[in-house]
C-alpha positions as CSV (number, residue, x, y, z in Angstrom):
1,G,-3.0,10.2,5.3
2,A,-1.7,7.3,7.5
3,G,-3.1,7.1,11.0
4,G,-2.3,4.8,13.8
5,G,0.8,2.6,13.8
6,G,3.6,4.9,14.6
7,G,7.3,4.0,14.6
8,G,9.7,6.0,12.5
9,G,13.3,5.8,11.6
10,G,14.1,3.4,14.5
11,D,12.6,0.4,12.7
12,R,15.6,-0.7,10.6
13,E,14.4,-4.3,10.8
14,D,11.4,-3.3,8.7
15,F,13.3,-1.6,6.0
16,G,15.0,-4.8,4.9
17,T,11.7,-6.8,4.8
18,L,9.7,-4.1,3.1
19,N,12.4,-3.3,0.6
20,H,12.7,-7.1,-0.3
21,M,9.0,-7.3,-0.9
22,H,9.0,-4.2,-3.0
23,E,11.9,-5.4,-5.0
24,W,10.6,-8.8,-5.9
25,L,7.2,-7.5,-6.8
26,S,8.7,-4.8,-9.0
27,E,10.9,-7.5,-10.7
28,A,7.8,-9.7,-11.3
29,F,5.9,-6.8,-12.9
30,S,8.8,-5.7,-15.0
31,E,9.5,-9.2,-16.3
32,G,5.9,-9.5,-17.3
33,Y,3.7,-12.4,-18.1
34,R,5.0,-16.0,-18.3
35,A,2.9,-19.1,-18.3
36,P,2.3,-20.4,-14.8
37,K,3.7,-23.8,-14.1
38,A,1.1,-26.6,-13.9
39,G,0.0,-28.0,-10.5
40,G,1.1,-24.9,-8.5
41,A,-1.3,-24.9,-5.5
42,H,0.2,-22.9,-2.7
43,P,-0.7,-22.9,1.0
44,L,-2.5,-20.1,2.8
45,P,-0.6,-18.2,5.5
46,A,-0.9,-19.6,9.0
47,V,-2.2,-16.3,10.4
48,W,-4.1,-13.3,9.1
49,V,-6.3,-10.5,10.4
50,G,-9.9,-11.6,10.0
51,G,-11.8,-8.6,11.4
52,W,-10.9,-5.3,13.0
53,V,-12.4,-2.2,14.5
54,D,-10.6,1.2,14.4
55,Y,-11.1,3.1,17.6
56,S,-7.8,4.9,17.4
57,K,-9.5,8.2,18.1
58,K,-9.6,7.1,21.7
59,Y,-7.9,3.8,22.4
60,G,-6.5,1.9,19.5
61,L,-7.2,-0.9,17.0
62,G,-9.0,-4.1,18.0
63,Y,-8.8,-7.2,15.8
64,T,-9.4,-10.9,15.6
65,L,-7.2,-13.4,13.9
66,N,-8.4,-16.2,11.6
67,D,-7.7,-18.7,14.4
68,G,-10.0,-17.1,16.8
69,R,-7.6,-15.0,18.9
70,Y,-8.2,-11.4,19.7
71,G,-5.7,-8.6,19.9
72,V,-5.4,-4.8,20.5
73,F,-2.8,-2.3,19.2
74,F,-3.1,0.5,21.7
75,N,-2.4,4.1,20.8
76,D,0.7,4.1,23.0
77,A,2.1,1.3,20.7
78,T,1.7,-1.4,23.4
79,K,-0.1,-4.5,22.2
80,I,-2.0,-7.3,23.8
81,L,-2.9,-10.8,22.2
82,L,-5.4,-13.0,23.9
83,G,-4.8,-16.8,23.6
84,N,-7.2,-19.3,22.3
85,N,-8.3,-20.3,25.8
86,Q,-9.7,-16.7,26.1
87,D,-7.8,-16.2,29.4
88,S,-4.0,-16.1,29.0
89,F,-2.5,-13.2,27.0
90,H,0.8,-11.8,25.9
91,Y,1.3,-8.1,26.5
92,M,4.0,-6.3,24.4
93,E,5.9,-3.1,25.3
94,R,8.3,-1.3,23.0
95,Q,11.9,-1.2,24.2
96,K,14.7,0.7,22.7
97,A,18.0,-1.0,21.8
98,P,21.4,0.8,22.3
99,D,21.5,1.5,18.5
100,G,18.2,3.3,18.6
101,S,16.1,0.5,17.0
102,K,12.9,-0.5,18.8
103,F,11.6,-4.0,19.5
104,D,8.6,-5.5,21.4
105,V,9.2,-7.3,24.7
106,P,6.3,-9.8,25.5
107,Q,5.2,-10.6,29.0
108,E,2.6,-13.2,29.9
109,G,-0.5,-12.7,32.0
110,S,-4.1,-13.7,32.2
111,I,-7.5,-12.1,32.4
112,A,-7.9,-13.7,35.9
113,N,-4.4,-12.8,37.1
114,H,-2.5,-9.7,36.1
115,G,-0.9,-6.6,37.6
116,P,-3.1,-3.7,38.4
117,E,-1.3,-1.5,35.8
118,L,-2.9,-3.6,33.1
119,N,-6.5,-3.3,34.4
120,K,-7.5,-0.6,32.0
121,K,-6.0,-2.4,29.0
122,V,-7.5,-5.8,29.9
123,T,-10.9,-4.1,30.2
124,L,-10.5,-2.5,26.8
125,L,-9.5,-5.9,25.4
126,D,-12.8,-7.3,26.7
127,H,-14.8,-4.4,25.2
128,F,-13.0,-4.8,21.8
129,R,-13.7,-8.6,21.9
130,N,-17.4,-8.1,22.6
131,Y,-17.7,-5.5,19.9
132,L,-16.0,-7.8,17.3
133,D,-18.3,-10.7,18.4
134,D,-21.4,-8.6,18.1
135,N,-20.4,-7.2,14.7
136,K,-19.3,-10.3,12.8
137,G,-21.2,-9.3,9.7
138,E,-20.1,-11.8,6.9
139,R,-16.7,-12.5,8.5
140,E,-15.6,-16.0,8.1
141,A,-15.8,-18.3,11.1
142,P,-12.5,-18.7,12.9
143,V,-10.6,-22.0,12.5
144,P,-8.8,-22.9,15.7
145,P,-5.4,-24.6,15.3
146,K,-5.5,-28.4,14.7
147,G,-5.2,-30.4,17.9
148,G,-6.1,-27.5,20.2
149,G,-3.5,-25.4,21.9
150,E,-2.1,-22.1,20.6
151,G,-1.4,-21.3,17.0
152,E,1.7,-19.5,15.8
153,F,2.5,-16.5,17.9
154,V,1.7,-13.7,15.5
155,Y,0.2,-10.3,16.3
156,V,-0.3,-6.9,14.6
157,R,3.0,-5.1,15.1
158,K,2.1,-2.0,13.3
159,W,-0.9,-0.7,11.2
160,M,-1.9,2.3,9.2
161,R,-4.8,3.6,7.2
162,T,-4.6,4.8,3.6
163,R,-7.4,6.3,1.6
164,H,-8.4,2.9,0.2
165,S,-7.2,0.4,2.8
166,V,-6.1,-0.6,6.2
167,I,-2.6,-2.1,6.4
168,F,-1.5,-4.6,9.0
169,R,2.2,-5.4,9.5
170,L,2.3,-8.6,11.3
171,S,5.0,-9.7,13.8
172,N,6.1,-12.5,11.3
173,N,6.7,-9.6,8.8
174,N,3.8,-10.6,6.5
175,F,2.2,-7.5,5.0
176,Q,-1.6,-7.5,4.9
177,V,-3.7,-4.9,3.0
178,N,-7.4,-4.9,3.4
179,F,-9.2,-2.7,0.9
180,F,-12.4,-1.0,1.7
181,D,-14.1,-2.8,-1.2
182,E,-13.6,-6.1,0.8
183,T,-10.7,-7.4,-1.3
184,E,-7.5,-8.3,0.5
185,V,-3.8,-8.9,-0.3
186,M,-1.1,-10.4,1.8
187,V,2.5,-10.3,0.7
188,W,4.5,-13.1,2.3
189,A,7.8,-12.1,4.0
190,D,9.7,-15.3,3.6
191,K,8.5,-16.5,0.2
192,K,7.8,-14.9,-3.2
193,L,4.0,-15.4,-2.7
194,V,1.0,-13.3,-2.4
195,T,-2.4,-14.4,-1.0
196,Y,-5.4,-12.7,-2.5
197,K,-9.1,-12.6,-1.4
198,A,-11.7,-11.3,-3.8
199,K,-15.0,-10.1,-2.4
200,K,-17.2,-12.9,-1.1
201,K,-14.7,-15.5,-2.4
202,P,-12.1,-17.7,-0.6
203,R,-8.5,-16.7,-0.3
204,A,-5.9,-18.2,-2.6
205,T,-2.1,-18.0,-2.7
206,Y,-0.3,-17.1,-6.0
207,D,3.3,-17.2,-7.1
208,P,4.5,-14.4,-9.4
209,A,3.5,-16.1,-12.6
210,Q,0.0,-17.0,-11.3
211,M,-0.4,-13.4,-10.0
212,L,0.5,-11.9,-13.4
213,A,-1.9,-14.3,-15.1
214,S,-4.8,-12.6,-13.3
215,A,-5.6,-9.0,-14.2
216,E,-7.6,-8.6,-11.0
217,V,-4.9,-9.9,-8.7
218,S,-2.2,-7.9,-10.6
219,K,-4.1,-4.7,-10.2
220,R,-4.4,-5.1,-6.4
221,V,-0.9,-6.2,-5.9
222,K,0.4,-3.2,-8.0
223,Y,-1.3,-1.0,-5.6
224,V,0.3,-2.8,-2.7
225,R,3.7,-2.5,-4.4
226,D,3.2,1.3,-4.6
227,I,2.4,1.4,-0.9
228,L,5.6,-0.5,-0.2
229,A,7.5,2.0,-2.5
230,Q,6.2,4.9,-0.4
231,L,7.1,3.2,2.9
232,V,10.6,2.2,1.7
233,A,11.2,5.8,0.5
234,T,10.3,7.3,3.9
235,M,12.7,4.9,5.6
236,A,15.6,5.1,3.2
């Protein structure tokens, strides 16, 4: 079953994105194999979840992004994202629009200077960060944004667990699925691309033809397509 995350029928903004992803993936699989075009090297996404710890039994999900930032998705659906300077942060609360849809409203704060109402959450952020630092395992080293400063403002907007994976829905609408066998798929929201990571190998981005040319990538992406189908069905 799915744990964590939350958010039900109020998330109409998600339906369009998830439905679009499901449709183009389904079309690609139904059209079947065609020879990939030569020279098609595609970029990696700007942001992905590099590591996480699920402590949702008590507090929430802590994670680190590929550019070295840390975030927490708390069980009450508030979120916090720590900046690259390890002091300033964005804290996001869910607000309800008049039409019933929900959206995140970010406010800025810092570890050194924030309201007392955030004391507990800032403390938890610190605990999650320490845990993730102490349990790096074979996680890739973060790559901070070029020229210093902050990377693209992206955080985990929703997440859920399935029997074989953890799913991260990022605030830029990209859809990341981390399988428990250490493979990973990200479906891009704004382009017909998927990024795939095999166990102990670097990530690579594939267009539909390249994806279909690999049995391994296709198998994983089909599973993701089925997850999308289930999500879309529950929203429709």
